[in-house]
Coordinates of C-alpha atoms and ligand atoms in Angstrom, one line a residue:
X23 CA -70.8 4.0 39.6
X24 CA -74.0 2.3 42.0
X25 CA -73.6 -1.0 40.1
X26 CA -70.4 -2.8 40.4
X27 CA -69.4 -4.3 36.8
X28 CA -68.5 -7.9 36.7
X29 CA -68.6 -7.9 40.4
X30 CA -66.9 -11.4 40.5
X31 CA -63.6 -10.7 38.2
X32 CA -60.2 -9.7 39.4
X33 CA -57.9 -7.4 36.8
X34 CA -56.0 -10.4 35.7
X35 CA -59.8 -12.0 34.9
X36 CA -60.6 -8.8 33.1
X37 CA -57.3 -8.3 31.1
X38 CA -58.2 -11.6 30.3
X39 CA -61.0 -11.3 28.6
X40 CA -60.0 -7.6 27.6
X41 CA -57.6 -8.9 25.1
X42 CA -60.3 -11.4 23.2
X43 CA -62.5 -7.9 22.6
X44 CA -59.6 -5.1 22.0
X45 CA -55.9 -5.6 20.3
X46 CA -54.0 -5.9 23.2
X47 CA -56.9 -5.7 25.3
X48 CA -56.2 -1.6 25.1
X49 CA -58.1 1.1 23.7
X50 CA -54.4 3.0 23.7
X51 CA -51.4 1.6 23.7
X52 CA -50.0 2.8 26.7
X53 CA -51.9 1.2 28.8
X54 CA -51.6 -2.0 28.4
X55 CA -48.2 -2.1 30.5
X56 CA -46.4 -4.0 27.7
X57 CA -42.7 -4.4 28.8
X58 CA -43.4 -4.1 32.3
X59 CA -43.6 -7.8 33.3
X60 CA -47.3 -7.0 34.9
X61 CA -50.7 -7.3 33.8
X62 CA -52.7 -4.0 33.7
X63 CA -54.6 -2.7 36.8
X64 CA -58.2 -1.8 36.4
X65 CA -60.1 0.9 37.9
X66 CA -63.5 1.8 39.0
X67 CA -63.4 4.9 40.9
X68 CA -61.0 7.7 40.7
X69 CA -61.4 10.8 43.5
X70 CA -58.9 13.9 43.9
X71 CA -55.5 12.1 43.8
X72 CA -56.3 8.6 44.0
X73 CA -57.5 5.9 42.1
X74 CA -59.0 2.8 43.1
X75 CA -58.6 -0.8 41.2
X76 CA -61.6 -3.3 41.0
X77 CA -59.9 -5.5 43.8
X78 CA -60.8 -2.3 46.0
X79 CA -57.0 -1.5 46.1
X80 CA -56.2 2.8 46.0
X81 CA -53.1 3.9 44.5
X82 CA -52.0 7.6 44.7
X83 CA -52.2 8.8 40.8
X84 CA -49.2 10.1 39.3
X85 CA -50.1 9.7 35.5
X86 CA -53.9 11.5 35.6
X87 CA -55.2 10.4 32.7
X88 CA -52.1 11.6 31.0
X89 CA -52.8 15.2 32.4
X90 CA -56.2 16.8 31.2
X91 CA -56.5 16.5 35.5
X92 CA -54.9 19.6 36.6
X93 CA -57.0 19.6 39.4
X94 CA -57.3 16.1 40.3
X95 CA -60.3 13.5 40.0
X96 CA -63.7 15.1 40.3
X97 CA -62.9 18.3 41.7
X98 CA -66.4 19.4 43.2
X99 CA -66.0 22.5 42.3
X100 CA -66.3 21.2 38.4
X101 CA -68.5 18.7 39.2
X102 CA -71.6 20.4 40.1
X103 CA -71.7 22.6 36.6
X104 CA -71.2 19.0 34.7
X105 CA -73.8 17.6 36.2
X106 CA -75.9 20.6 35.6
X107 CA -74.8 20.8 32.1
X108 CA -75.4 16.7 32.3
X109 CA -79.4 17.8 33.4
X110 CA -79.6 20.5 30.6
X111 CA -77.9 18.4 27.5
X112 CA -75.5 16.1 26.4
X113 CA -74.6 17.1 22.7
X114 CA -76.8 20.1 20.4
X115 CA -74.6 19.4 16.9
X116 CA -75.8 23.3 17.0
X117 CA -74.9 26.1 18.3
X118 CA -74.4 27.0 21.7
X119 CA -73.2 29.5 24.4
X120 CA -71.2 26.8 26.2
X121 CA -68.5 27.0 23.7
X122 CA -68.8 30.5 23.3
X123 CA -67.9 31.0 27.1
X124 CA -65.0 29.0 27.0
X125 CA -63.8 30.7 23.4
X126 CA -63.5 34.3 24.4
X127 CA -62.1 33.2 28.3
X128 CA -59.1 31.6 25.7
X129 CA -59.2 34.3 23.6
X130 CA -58.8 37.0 26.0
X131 CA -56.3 35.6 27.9
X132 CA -53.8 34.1 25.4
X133 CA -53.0 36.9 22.8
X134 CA -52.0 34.8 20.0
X135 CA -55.2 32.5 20.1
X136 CA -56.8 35.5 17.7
X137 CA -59.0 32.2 16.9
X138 CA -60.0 29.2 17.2
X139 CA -61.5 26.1 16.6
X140 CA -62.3 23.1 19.3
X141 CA -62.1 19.6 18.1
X142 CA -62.3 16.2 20.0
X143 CA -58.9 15.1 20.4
X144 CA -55.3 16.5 20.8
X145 CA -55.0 14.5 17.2
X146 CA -57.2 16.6 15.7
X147 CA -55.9 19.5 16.8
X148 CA -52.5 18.9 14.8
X149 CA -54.0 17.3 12.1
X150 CA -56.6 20.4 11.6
X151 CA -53.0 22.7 12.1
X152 CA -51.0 21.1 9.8
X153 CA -53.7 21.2 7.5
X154 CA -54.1 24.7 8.1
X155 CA -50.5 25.3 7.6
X156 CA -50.4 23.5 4.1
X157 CA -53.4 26.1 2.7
X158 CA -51.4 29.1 4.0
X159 CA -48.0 28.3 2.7
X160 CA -48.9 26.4 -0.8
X161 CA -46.2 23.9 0.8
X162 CA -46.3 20.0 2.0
X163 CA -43.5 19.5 4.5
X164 CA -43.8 19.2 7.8
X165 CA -40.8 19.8 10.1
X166 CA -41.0 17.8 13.3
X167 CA -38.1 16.7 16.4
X168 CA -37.1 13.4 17.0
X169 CA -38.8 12.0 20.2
X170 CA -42.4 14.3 20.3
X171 CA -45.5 13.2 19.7
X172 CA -48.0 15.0 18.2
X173 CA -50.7 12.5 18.3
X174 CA -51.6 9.8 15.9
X175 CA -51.5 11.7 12.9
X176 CA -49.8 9.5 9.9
X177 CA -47.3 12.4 9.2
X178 CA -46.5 12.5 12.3
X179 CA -46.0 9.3 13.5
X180 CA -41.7 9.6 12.6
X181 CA -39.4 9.5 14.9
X182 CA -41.9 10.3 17.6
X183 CA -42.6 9.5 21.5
X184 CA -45.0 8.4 23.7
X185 CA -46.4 5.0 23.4
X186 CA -43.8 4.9 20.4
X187 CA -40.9 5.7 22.5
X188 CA -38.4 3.2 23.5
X189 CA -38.9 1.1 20.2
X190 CA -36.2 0.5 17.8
X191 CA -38.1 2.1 14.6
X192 CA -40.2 4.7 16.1
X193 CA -42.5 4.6 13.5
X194 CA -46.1 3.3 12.5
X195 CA -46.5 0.6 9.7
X196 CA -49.9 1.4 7.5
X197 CA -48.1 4.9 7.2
X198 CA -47.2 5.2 3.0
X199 CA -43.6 6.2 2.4
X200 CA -45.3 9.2 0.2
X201 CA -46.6 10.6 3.0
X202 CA -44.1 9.9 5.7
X203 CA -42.0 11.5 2.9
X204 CA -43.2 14.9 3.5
X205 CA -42.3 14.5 7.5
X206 CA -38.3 16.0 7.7
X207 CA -36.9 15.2 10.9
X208 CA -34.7 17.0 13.0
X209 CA -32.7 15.8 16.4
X210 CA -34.2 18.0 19.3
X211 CA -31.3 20.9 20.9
X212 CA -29.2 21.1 17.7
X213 CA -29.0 24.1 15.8
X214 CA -26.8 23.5 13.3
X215 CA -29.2 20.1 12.0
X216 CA -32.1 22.8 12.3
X217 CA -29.8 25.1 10.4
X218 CA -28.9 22.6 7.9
X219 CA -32.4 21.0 7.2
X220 CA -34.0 25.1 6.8
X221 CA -31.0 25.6 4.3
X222 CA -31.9 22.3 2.1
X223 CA -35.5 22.1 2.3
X224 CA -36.5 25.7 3.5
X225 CA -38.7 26.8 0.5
X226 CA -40.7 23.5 0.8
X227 CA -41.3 24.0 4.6
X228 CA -44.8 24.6 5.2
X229 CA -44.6 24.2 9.3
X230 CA -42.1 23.7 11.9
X231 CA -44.0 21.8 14.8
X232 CA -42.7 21.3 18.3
X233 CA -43.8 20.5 21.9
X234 CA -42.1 23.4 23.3
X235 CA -41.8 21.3 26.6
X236 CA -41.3 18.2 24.9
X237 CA -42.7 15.1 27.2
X238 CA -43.2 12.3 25.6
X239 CA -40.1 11.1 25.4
X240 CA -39.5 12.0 29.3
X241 CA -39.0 15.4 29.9
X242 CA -36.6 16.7 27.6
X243 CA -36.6 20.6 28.7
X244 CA -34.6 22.8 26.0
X245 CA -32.9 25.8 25.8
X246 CA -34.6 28.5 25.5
X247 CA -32.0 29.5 22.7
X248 CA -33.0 26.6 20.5
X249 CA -36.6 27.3 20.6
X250 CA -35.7 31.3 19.5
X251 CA -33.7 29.8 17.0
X252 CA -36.4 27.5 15.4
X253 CA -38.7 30.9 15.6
X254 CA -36.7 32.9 13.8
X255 CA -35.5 29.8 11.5
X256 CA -39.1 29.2 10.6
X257 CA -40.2 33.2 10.2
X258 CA -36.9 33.8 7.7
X259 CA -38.1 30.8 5.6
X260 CA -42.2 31.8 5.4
X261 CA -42.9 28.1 7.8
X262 CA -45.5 28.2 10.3
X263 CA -44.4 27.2 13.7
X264 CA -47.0 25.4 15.4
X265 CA -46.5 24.9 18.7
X266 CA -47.9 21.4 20.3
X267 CA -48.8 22.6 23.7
X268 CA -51.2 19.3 24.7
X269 CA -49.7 19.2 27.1
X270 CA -47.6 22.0 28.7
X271 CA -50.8 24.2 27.4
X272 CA -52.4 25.7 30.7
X273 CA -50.3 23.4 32.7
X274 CA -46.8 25.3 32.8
X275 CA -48.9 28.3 32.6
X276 CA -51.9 29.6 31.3
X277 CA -50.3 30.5 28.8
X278 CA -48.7 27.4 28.4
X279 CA -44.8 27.2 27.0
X280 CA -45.6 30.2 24.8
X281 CA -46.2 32.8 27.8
X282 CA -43.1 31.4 29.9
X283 CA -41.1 31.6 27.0
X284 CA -42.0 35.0 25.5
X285 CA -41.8 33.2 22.1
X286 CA -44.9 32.9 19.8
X287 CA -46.3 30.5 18.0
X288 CA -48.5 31.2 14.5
X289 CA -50.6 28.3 15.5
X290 CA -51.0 26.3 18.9
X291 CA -52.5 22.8 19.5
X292 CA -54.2 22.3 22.9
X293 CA -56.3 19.7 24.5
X294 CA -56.3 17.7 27.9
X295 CA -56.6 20.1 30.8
X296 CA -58.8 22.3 28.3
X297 CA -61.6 19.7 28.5
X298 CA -61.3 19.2 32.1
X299 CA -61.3 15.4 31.6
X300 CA -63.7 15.2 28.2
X301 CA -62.7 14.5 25.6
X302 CA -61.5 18.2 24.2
X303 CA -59.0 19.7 21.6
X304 CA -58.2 23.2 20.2
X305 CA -56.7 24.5 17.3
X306 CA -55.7 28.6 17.2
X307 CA -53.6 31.3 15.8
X308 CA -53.3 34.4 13.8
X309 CA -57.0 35.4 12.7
X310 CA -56.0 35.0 9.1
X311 CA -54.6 31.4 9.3
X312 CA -57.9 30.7 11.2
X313 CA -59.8 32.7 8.7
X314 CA -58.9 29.8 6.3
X315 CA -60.7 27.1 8.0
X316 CA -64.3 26.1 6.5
X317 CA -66.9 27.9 6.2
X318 CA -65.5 31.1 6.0
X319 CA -62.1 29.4 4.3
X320 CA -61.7 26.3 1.9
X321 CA -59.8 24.4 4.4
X322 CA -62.1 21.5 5.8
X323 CA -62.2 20.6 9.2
X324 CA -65.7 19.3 11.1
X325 CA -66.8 17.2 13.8
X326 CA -69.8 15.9 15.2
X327 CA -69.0 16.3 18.9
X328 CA -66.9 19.3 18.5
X329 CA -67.6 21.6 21.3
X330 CA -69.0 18.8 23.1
X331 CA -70.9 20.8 26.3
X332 CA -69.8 18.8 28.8
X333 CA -66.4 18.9 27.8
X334 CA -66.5 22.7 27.6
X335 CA -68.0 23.5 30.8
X336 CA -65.5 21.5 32.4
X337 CA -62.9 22.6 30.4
X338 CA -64.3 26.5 31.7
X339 CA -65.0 25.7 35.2
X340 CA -61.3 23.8 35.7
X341 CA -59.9 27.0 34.2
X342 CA -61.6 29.1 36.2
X343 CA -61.1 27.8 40.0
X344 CA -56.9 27.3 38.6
X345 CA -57.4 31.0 38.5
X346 CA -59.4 31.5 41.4
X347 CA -56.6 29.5 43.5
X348 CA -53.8 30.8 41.6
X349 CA -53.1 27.5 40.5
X350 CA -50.4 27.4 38.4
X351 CA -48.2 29.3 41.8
X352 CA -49.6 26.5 43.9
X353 CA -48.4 23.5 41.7
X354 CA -44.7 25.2 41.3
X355 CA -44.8 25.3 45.2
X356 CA -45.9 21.6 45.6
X357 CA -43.4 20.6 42.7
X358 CA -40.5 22.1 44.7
X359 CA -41.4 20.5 47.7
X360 CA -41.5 17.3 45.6
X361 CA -38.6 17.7 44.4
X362 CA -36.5 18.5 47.4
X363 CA -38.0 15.4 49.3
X364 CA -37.7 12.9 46.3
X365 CA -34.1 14.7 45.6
X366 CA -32.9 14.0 49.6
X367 CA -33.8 10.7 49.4
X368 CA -32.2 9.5 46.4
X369 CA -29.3 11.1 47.9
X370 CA -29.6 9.7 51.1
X371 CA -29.9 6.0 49.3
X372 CA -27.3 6.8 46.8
X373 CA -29.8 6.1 44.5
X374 CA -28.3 6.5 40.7
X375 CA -31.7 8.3 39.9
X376 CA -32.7 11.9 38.7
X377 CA -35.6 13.4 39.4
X378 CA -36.5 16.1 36.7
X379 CA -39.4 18.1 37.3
X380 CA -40.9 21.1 35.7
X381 CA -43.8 22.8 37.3
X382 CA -46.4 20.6 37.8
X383 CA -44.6 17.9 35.5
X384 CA -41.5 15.3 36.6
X385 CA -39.3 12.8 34.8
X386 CA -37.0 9.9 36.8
X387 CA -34.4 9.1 34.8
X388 CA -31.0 7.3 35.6
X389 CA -28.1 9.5 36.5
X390 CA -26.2 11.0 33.6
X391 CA -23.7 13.6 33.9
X392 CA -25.0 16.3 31.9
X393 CA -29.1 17.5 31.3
X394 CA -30.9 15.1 28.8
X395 CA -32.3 17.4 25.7
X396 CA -31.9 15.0 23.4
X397 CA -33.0 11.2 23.0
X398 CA -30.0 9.8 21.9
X399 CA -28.9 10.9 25.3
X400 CA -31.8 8.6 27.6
X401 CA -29.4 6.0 29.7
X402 CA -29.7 2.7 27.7
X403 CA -30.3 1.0 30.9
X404 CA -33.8 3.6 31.3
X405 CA -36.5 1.0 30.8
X406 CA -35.0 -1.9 32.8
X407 CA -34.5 0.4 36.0
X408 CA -37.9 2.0 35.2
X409 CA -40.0 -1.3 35.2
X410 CA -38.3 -2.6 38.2
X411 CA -39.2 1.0 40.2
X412 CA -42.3 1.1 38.7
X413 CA -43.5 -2.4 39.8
X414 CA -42.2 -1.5 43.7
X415 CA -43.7 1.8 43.7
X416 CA -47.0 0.2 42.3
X417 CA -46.9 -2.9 44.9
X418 CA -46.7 -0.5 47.8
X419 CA -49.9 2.2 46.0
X420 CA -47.8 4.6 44.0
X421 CA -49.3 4.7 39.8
X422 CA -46.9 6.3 37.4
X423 CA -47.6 6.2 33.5
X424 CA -46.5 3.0 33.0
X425 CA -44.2 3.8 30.9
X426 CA -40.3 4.8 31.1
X427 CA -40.6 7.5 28.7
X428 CA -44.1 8.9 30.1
X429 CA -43.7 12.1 32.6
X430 CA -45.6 12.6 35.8
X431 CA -48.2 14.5 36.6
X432 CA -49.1 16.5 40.0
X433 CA -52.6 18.1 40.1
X434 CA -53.8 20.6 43.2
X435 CA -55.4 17.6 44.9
X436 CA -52.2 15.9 45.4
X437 CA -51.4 18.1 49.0
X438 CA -47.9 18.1 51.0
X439 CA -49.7 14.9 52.9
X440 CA -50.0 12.8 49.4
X441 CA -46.6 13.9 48.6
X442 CA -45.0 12.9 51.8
X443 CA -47.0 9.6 51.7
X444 CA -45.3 9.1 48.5
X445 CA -41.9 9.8 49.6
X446 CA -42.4 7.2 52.4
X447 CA -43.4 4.6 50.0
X448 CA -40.8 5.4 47.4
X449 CA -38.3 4.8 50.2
X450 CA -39.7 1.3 50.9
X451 CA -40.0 0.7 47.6
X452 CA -36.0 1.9 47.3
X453 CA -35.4 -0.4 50.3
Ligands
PMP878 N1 -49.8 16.3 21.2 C1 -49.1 16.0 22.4 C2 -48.0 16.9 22.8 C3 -49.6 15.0 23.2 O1 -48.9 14.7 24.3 C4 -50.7 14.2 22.8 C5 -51.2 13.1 23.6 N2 -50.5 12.7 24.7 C6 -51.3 14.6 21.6 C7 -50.8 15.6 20.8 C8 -52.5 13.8 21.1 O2 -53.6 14.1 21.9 P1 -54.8 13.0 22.0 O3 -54.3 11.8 22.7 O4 -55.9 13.7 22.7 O5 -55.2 12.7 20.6

């Protein structure tokens, strides 16, 4: 940005003024720091692993925009094609190769993405899934686990995470009871509830949907046992499962959850990382599911931005340099080193703090005896301890989400330099 923006106003000034234009003076919830005894901080300029506030402050980025930056801010490398596709066009509402290029790279590399369909959003992904699933199976239930998120979709807005997590009824008002009726809910890591639910309500199951790495309610890693179960659960009863991989999708892998796992899904949801930082989702799955979709099927699904070009090369060039630099091996690497320096200290404070991490993604929660798969089992004291660690770490430069329940997020620009500079001011922060 050449032209500073309201030059003269300090965050505070523009929360200010923020909250007389948008509820809560957000455009997504999260934001907005609610419970965290601060205003929010706002930024003008964003570069590799930093970001840096209007007051001209940087802060080393732990929440990425919520993750599409697997690479970090403005990675060169996928800069110069933007801009390129920036000086060739901006949106056709026609077909293009753009989209084309990025299909068949997914296609080719994720075996049970026979097809797809990009969208806008991670919301639209699900929605367009559950949709999907619906046609297919003749059925109207949706089976979902206490504590994801699956985006904003009314259905799916029971019992979920993310900027919903934390709060006493952890669901939406303006959703009808008819349709939050047709959401069944089931507590995360228990089989005999999954069991229970399939043997009740089996035949009216259309889909079984689950973040496979489920991260929006912390990082609530499951067995690999439970996830088997729901597959074969959901294949004895004719469901779908769908598996939400916004996130862990070509973050945990390429392959996302799906590859790591060996378990597969009949439809996937992606977005984030897949648009490089534009605004980017994906629905896939078996070709006939896909084959339902409009206009080759009579389920309807559109979108006026869909395969926005931008968003798809940058989606396409991010994919390609992760693979170039083996990626995916580099972030395990950095996240163990992470973890072992975070892990030290804490132990050397006597800090009563976990540090949960997987791959490139990481959780602090307070101590507990066993692993948290559940959300029943989340510390009660969580969001006190969190907004006092939060607001040291941000004093001394360190962003997390700012949120108790919202997991990190490393990216290849945030080096062994970076993480020990972290470390350091963690310590302080620890004091
Ligand atoms: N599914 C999951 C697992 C998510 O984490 C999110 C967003 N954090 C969504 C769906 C919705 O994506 P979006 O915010 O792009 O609509």
């Amino acid at each position: 940005m050449k032209h500073k923006i309201f030059p003269e106003l300090s965050s505070d000034q523009l929360f200010e003024r923020a909250k007389k234009v948008n509820p809560g003076g957000v455009h997504s919830p999260v934001r907005s720091f609610a419970g965290l005894g601060h205003s929010p901080v706002f930024f003008e300029k964003a570069e590799g692993a930093t970001l840096t506030s209007v007051e001209g402050k940087t802060y080393i980025d732990y929440c990425q925009s919520f993750g599409p930056m697997i690479l970090g801010h403005r990675d060169p490398e996928v800069l110069k094609p933007v801009h390129e596709m920036i000086d060739t066009a901006w949106s056709f509402g026609a077909c293009e190769p753009y989209s084309l290029q990025l299909g068949e790279w997914i296609q080719s590399h994720i075996p049970w993405a026979e097809k797809l369909r990009f969208v806008s959003s991670g919301t639209e992904a699900v929605m367009s899934a559950l949709r999907v699933a619906r046609a297919a199976t003749g059925r109207h239930k949706i089976l979902k686990f206490e504590g994801c998120y699956h985006g904003h979709v009314d259905s799916l807005l029971v019992k979920a995470g993310s900027g919903l997590a934390g709060i006493a009824a952890a669901s939406s008002a303006g959703v009808s009871d008819a349709v939050a009726g047709e959401t069944l809910t089931v507590v995360l890591d228990d089989e005999m509830a999954l069991e229970e639910v399939f043997r009740r309500e089996g035949k009216n199951i259309a889909a079984v949907i689950i973040e496979p790495l489920p991260a929006n309610y912390g990082l609530l890693i499951q067995r690999k046992e439970f996830l088997i179960k729901i597959r074969d659960l959901a294949k004895t009863n004719g469901s779908l499962l769908i598996f939400d991989e916004v996130i862990s999708g070509f973050r945990v892998a390429l392959g996302g959850m799906a590859e790591i796992l060996g378990i597969y899904p009949d439809l996937v949801t992606y977005g984030k990382i897949l648009g490089g930082g534009f605004p980017v989702g994906c629905y896939a799955g078996r070709k006939d599911l896909m084959e339902l979709v409009a206009p080759l099927g009579n389920v309807y699904q559109a979108g006026t931005l869909s395969a926005n070009p931008v968003g798809m090369v940058a989606g396409y060039e991010t994919l390609q340099k992760m693979q170039r630099v083996n990626g995916w091996q580099l972030l395990e690497k950095r996240g163990q080193y992470f973890e072992k320096k975070i892990k030290d200290l804490f132990n050397a404070k006597k800090a009563p703090i976990e540090f949960i991490r997987y791959g490139s993604l990481f959780w602090f929660h307070l101590k507990t005896e066993k692993p948290i798969r559940q959300v029943g089992q989340i510390p009660a004291g969580q969001k006190e301890a969190f907004r006092i660690f939060f607001l040291k770490a941000l004093e001394r430069g360190v962003y997390l989400a700012p949120n108790a329940y919202e997991v990190g997020f490393l990216s290849l620009a945030h080096d062994e330099a970076i993480l020990d500079r972290t470390v350091k001011i963690l310590e302080e922060a620890l004091g």
